[in-house]
Short mmCIF file of N, CA and C in Angstrom, two decimals:
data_model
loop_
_atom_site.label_atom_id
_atom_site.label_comp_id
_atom_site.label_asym_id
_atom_site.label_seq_id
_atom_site.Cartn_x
_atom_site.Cartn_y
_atom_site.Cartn_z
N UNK A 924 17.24 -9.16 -5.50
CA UNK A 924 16.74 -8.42 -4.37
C UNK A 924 15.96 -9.38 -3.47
N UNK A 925 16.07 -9.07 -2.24
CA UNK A 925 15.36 -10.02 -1.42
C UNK A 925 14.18 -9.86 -0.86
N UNK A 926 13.08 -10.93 -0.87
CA UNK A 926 11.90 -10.58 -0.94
C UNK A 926 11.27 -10.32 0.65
N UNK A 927 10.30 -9.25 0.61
CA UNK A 927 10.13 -8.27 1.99
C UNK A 927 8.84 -9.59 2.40
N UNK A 928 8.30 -9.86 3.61
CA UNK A 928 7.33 -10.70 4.05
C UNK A 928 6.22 -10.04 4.14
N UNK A 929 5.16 -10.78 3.04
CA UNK A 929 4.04 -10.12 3.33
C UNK A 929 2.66 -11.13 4.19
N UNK A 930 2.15 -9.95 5.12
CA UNK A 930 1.25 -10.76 5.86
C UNK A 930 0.39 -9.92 5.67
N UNK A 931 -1.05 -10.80 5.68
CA UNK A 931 -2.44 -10.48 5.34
C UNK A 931 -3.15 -10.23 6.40
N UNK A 932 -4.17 -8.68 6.61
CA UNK A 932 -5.00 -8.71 7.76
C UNK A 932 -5.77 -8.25 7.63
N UNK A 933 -6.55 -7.90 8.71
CA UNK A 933 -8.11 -7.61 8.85
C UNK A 933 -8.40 -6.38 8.77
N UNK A 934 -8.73 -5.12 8.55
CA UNK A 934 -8.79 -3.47 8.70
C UNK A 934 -8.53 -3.08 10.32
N UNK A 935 -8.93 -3.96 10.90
CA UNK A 935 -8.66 -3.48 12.38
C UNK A 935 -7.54 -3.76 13.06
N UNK A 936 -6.44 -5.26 12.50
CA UNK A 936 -5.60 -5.45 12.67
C UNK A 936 -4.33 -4.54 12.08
N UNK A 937 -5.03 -4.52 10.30
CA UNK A 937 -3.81 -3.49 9.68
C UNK A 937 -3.84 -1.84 10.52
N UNK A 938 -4.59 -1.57 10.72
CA UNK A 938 -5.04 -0.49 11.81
C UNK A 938 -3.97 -0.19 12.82
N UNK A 939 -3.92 -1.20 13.73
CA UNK A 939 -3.36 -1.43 15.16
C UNK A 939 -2.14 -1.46 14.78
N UNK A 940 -1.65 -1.94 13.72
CA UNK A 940 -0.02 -1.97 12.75
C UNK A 940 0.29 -0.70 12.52
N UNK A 941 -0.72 -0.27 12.09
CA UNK A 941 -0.16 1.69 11.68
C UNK A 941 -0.20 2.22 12.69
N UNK A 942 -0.79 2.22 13.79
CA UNK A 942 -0.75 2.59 15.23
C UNK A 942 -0.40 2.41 16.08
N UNK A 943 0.60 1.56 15.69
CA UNK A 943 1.10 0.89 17.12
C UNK A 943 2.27 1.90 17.93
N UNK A 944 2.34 2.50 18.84
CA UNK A 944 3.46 3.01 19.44
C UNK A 944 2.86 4.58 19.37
N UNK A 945 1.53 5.00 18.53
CA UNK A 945 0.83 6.05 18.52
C UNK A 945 -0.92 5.84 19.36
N UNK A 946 -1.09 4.63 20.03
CA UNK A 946 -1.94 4.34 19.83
C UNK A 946 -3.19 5.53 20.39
N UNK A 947 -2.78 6.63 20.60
CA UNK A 947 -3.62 7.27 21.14
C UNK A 947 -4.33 8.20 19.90
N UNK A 948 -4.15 8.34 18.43
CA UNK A 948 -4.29 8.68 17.59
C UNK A 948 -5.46 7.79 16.51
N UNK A 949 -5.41 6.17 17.14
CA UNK A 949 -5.70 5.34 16.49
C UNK A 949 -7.61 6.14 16.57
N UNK A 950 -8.28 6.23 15.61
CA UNK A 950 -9.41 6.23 15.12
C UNK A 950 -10.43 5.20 16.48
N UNK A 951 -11.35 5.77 16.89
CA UNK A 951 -12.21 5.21 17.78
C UNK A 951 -12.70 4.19 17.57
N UNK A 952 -13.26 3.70 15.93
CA UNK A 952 -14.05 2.37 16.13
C UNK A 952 -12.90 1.57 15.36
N UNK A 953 -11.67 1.69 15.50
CA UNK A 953 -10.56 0.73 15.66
C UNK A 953 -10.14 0.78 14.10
N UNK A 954 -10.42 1.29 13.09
CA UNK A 954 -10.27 0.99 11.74
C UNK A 954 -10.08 2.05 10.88
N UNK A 955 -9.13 2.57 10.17
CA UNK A 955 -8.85 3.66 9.49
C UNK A 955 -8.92 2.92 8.05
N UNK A 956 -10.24 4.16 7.22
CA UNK A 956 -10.80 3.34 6.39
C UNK A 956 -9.43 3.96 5.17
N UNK A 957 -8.53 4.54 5.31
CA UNK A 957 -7.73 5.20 4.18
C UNK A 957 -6.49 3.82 3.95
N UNK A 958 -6.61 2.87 4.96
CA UNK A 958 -5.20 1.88 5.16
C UNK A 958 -5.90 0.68 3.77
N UNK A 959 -4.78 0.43 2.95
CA UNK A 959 -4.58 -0.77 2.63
C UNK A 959 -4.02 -1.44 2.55
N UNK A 960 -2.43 -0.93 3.13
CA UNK A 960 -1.59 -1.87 3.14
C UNK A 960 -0.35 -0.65 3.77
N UNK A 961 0.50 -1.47 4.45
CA UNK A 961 2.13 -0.50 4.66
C UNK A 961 3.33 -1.43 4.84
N UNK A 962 4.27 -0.76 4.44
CA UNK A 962 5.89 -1.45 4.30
C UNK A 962 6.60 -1.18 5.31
N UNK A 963 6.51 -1.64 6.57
CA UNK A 963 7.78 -1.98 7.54
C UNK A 963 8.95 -2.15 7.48
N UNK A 964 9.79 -1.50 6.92
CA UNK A 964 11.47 -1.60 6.21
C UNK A 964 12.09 -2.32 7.80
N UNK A 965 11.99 -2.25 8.63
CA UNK A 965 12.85 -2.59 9.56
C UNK A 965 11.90 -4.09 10.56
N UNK A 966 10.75 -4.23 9.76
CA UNK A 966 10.22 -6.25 10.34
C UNK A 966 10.65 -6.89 9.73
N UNK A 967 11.54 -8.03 10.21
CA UNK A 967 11.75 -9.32 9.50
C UNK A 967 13.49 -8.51 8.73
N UNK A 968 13.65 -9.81 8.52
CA UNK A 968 14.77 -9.44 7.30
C UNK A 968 15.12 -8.75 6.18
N UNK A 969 14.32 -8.43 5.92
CA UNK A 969 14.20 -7.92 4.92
C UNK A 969 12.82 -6.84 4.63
N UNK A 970 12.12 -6.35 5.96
CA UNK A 970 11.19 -5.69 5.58
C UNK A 970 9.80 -6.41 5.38
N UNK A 971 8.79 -5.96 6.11
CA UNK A 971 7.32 -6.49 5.77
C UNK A 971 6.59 -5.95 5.30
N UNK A 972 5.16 -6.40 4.43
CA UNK A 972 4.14 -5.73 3.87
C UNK A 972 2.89 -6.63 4.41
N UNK A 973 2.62 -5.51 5.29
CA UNK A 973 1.49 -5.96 5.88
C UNK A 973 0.24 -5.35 5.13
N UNK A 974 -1.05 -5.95 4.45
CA UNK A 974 -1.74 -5.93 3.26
C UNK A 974 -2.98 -6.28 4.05
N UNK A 975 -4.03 -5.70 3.27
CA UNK A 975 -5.72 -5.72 3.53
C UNK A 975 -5.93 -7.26 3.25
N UNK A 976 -6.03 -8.14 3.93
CA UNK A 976 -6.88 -9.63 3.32
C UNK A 976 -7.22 -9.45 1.59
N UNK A 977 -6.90 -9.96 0.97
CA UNK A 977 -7.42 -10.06 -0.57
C UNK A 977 -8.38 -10.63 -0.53
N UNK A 978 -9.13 -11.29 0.23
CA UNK A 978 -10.66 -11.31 0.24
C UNK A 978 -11.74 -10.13 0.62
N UNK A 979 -10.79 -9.33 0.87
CA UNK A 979 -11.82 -8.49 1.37
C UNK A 979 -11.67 -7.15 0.47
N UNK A 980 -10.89 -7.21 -0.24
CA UNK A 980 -10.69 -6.07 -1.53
C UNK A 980 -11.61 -6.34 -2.37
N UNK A 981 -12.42 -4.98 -2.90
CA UNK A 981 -13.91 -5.27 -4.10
C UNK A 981 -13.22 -5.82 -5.24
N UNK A 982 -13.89 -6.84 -5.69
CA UNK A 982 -14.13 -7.59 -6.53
C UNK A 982 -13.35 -9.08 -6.26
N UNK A 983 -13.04 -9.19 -5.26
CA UNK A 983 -12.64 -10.15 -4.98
C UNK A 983 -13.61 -11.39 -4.89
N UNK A 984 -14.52 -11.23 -4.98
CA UNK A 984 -15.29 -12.92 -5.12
C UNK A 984 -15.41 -12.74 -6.84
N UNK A 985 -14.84 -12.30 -7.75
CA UNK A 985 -15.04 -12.53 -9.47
C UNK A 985 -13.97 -13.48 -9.63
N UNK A 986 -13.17 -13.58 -8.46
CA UNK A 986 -11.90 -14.51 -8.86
C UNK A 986 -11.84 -15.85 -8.04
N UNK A 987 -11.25 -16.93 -8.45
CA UNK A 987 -11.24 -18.06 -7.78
C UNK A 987 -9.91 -18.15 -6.68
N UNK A 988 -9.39 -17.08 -7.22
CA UNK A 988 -8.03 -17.02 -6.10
C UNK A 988 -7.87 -15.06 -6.02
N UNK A 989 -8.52 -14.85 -4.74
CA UNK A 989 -8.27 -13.57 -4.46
C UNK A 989 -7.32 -12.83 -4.91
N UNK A 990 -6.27 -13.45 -5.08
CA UNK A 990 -4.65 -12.00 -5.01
C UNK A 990 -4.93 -12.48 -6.19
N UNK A 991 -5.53 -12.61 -7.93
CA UNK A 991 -5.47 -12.53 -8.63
C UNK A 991 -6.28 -11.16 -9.60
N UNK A 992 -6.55 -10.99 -8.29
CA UNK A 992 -7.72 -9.21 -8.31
C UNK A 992 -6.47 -8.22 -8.65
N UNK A 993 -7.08 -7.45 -9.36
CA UNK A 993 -6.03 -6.41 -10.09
C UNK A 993 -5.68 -5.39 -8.96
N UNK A 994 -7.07 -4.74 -8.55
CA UNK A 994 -6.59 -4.12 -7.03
C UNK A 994 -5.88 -4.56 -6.18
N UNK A 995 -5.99 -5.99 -5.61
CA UNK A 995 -4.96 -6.37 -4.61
C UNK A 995 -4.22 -6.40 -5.03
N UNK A 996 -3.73 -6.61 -6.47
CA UNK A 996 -2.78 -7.15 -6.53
C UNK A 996 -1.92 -5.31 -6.78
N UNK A 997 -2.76 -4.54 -7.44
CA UNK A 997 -2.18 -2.89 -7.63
C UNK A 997 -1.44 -2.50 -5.98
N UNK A 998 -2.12 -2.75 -4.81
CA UNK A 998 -1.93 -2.36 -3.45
C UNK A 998 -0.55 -2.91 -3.20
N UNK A 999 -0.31 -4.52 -3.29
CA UNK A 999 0.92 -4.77 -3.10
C UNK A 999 2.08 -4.52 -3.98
N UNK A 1000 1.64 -4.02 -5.48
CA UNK A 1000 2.77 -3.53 -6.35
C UNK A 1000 3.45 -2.15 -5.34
N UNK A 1001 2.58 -1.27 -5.15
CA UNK A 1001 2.63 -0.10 -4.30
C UNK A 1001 3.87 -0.27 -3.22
N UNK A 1002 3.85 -0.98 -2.48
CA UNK A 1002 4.12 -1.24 -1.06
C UNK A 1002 5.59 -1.84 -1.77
N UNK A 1003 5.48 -2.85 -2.43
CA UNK A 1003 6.74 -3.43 -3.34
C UNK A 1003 7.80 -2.33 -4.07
N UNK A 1004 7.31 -1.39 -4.36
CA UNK A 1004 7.98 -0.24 -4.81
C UNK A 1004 8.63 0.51 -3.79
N UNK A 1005 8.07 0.49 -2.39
CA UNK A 1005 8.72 0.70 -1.26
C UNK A 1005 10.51 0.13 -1.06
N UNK A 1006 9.94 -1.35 -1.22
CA UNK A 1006 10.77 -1.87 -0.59
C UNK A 1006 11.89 -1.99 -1.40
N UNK A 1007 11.27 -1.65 -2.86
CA UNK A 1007 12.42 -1.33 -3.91
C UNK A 1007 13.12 -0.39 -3.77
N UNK A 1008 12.63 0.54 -3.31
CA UNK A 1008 13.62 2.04 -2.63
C UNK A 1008 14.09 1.98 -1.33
N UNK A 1009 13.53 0.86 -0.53
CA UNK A 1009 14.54 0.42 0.45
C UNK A 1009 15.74 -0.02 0.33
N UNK A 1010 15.75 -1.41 -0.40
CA UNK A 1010 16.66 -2.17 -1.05
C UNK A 1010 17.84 -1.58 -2.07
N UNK A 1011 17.50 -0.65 -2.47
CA UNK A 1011 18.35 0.40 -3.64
C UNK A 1011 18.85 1.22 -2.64
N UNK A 1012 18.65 1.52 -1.48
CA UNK A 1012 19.23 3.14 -0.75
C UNK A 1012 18.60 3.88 -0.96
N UNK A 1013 17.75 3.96 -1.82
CA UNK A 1013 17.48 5.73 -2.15
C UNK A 1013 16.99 6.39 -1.75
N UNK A 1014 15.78 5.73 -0.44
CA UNK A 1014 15.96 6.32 0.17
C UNK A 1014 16.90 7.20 1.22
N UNK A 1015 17.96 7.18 1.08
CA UNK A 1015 18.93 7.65 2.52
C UNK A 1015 18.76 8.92 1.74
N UNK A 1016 18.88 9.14 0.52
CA UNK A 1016 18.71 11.14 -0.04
C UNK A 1016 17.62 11.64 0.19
N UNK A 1017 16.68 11.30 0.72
CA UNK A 1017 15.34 12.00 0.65
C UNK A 1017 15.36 12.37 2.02
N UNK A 1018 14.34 14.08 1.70
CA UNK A 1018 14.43 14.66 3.32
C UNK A 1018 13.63 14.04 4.24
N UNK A 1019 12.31 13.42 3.71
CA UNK A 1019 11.89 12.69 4.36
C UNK A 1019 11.16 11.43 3.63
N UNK A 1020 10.34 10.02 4.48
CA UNK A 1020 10.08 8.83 4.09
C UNK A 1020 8.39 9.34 2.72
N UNK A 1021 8.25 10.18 2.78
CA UNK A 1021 7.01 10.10 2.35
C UNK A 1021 7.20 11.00 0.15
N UNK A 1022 8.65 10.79 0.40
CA UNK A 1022 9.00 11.40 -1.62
C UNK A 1022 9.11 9.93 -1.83
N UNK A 1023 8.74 8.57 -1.19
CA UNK A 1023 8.68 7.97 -2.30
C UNK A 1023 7.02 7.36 -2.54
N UNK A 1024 5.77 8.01 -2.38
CA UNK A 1024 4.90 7.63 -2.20
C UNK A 1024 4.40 8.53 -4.12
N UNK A 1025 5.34 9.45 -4.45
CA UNK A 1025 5.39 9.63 -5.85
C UNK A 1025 5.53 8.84 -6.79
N UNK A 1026 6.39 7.65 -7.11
CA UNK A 1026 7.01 6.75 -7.44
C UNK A 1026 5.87 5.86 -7.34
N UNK A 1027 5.75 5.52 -6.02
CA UNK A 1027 4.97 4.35 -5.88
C UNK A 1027 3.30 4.33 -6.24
N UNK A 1028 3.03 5.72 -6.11
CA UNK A 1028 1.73 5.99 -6.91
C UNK A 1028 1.61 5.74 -7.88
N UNK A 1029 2.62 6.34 -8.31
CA UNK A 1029 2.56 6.05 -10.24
C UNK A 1029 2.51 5.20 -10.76
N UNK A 1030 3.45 3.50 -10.09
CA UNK A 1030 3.63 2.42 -10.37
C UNK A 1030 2.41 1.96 -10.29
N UNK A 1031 1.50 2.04 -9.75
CA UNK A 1031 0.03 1.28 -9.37
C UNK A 1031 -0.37 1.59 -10.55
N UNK A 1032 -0.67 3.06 -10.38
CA UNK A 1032 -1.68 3.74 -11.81
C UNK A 1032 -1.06 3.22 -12.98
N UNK A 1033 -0.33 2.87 -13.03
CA UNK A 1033 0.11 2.50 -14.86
C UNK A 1033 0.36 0.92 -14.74
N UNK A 1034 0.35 0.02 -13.76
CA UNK A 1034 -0.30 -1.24 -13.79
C UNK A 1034 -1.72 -1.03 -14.03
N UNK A 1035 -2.69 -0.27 -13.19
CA UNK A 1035 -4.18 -0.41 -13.91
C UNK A 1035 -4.20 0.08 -14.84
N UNK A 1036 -3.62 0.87 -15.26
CA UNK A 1036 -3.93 1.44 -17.22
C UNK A 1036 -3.72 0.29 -17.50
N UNK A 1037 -2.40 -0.35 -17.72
CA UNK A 1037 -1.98 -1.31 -18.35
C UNK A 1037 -2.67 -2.76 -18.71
N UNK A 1038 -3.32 -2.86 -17.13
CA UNK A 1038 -4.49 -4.25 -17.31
C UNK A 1038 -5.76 -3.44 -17.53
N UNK A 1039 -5.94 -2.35 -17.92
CA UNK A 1039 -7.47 -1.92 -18.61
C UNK A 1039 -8.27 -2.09 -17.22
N UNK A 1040 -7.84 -1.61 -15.83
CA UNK A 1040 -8.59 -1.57 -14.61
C UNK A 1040 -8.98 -0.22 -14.43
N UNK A 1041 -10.26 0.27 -13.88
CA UNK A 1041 -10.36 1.47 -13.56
C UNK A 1041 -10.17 2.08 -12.59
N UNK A 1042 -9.43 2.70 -12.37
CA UNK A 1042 -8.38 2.98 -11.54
C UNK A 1042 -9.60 3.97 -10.23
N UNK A 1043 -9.51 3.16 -8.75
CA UNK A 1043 -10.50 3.39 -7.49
C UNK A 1043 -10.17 4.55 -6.80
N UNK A 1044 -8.84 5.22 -7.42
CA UNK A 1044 -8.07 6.40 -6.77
C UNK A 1044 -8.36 7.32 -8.05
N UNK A 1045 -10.01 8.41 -7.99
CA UNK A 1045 -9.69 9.41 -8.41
C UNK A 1045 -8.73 9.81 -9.09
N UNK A 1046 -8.13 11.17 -9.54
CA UNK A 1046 -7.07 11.95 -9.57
C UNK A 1046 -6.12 11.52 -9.04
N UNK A 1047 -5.45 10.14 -9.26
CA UNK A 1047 -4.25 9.38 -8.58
C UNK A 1047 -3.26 10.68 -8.32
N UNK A 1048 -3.00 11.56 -9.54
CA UNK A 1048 -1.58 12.32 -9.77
C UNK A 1048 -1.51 13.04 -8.34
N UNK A 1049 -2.77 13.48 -8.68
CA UNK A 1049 -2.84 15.19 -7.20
C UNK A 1049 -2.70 14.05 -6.15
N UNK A 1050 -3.41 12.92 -5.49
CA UNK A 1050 -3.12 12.48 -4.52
C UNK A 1050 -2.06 12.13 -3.79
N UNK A 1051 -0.85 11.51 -5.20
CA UNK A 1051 0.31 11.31 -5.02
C UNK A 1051 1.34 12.38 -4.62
N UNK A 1052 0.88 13.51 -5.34
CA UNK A 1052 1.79 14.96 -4.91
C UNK A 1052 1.41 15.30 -3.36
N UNK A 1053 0.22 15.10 -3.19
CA UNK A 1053 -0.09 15.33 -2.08
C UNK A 1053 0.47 14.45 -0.65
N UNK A 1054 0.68 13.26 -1.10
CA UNK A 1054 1.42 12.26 0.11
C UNK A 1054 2.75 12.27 -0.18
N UNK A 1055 3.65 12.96 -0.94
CA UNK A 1055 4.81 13.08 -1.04
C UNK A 1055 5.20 13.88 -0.63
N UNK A 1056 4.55 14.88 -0.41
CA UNK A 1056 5.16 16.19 0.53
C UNK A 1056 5.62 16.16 1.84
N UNK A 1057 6.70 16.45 1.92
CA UNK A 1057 7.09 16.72 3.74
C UNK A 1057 6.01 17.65 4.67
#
C-alpha cells in the first residue's frame, strides 16, 4: 500500500486545513480545539495526513523524539486507518465518509490498551458511534 504524506502543524494552521473552502464556519480565535489531525484522500498521491506538531501533544517533552509519544503516535494510527479504507475501496459502500471513524476509533483505543496508555478520549466507544453516524 502506498504511503499517504504526512505534514505536521500548528492548531491554527491544522484549523485553516479543516476550513478551508468553509471558511466562514472557521471558529473566531482561529483554532478548533476538537482537531488533531485529518486525512485528505485526494492531496498528493496518495492522500495526506495533516497532524498536530508532536511537540505539542501532552507528554511530549518525556520523550527525546516527540512522535515516539503514544498519543501522537495513537492520532496518526487513526488517520492511517483512513487511508487504509481509502486504499482498500471500502469506502465507495458507505452512505457516507464518516462509518469509517468506527473502525478508526477502535484502532487507536486498542493501540492504547495495548501499550498500557490511558486512553485521553473518555468513553472512546459512545464517541465513536457518535462520529459515525450520517
Amino acid at each position: 500500500m502506498p504511503h499517504p504524506a504526512v505534514v505536521e502543524l500548528s492548531p491554527e494552521l491544522l484549523t485553516r486545513e479543516f476550513y478551508s473552502g468553509i471558511a466562514s464556519l472557521m471558529p473566531e480565535d482561529g483554532v478548533d480545539e476538537r482537531l488533531n489531525a485529518l486525512f485528505a484522500v485526494t492531496d498528493g498521491p496518495h492522500g495526506t495526513i495533516y497532524i498536530l506538531d508532536a511537540d505539542i501533544i501532552d507528554g511530549a517533552s518525556h520523550y527525546d523524539d516527540a512522535h515516539e509519544n503514544p498519543l501522537w503516535r495513537e492520532i496518526l494510527l487513526h488517520e492511517l486507518g483512513h487511508h487504509a479504507q481509502a486504499q482498500s475501496g471500502a469506502v465507495a459502500g458507505w452512505e457516507c465518509r464518516r462509518h469509517g471513524e468506527m473502525e478508526a476509533c477502535s484502532l487507536g483505543g486498542r493501540y492504547l490498551d495495548e501499550a498500557r496508555i490511558e486512553d485521553p478520549m473518555p468513553k472512546r466507544m459512545f464517541w465513536a458511534h457518535a462520529y459515525s453516524r450520517c
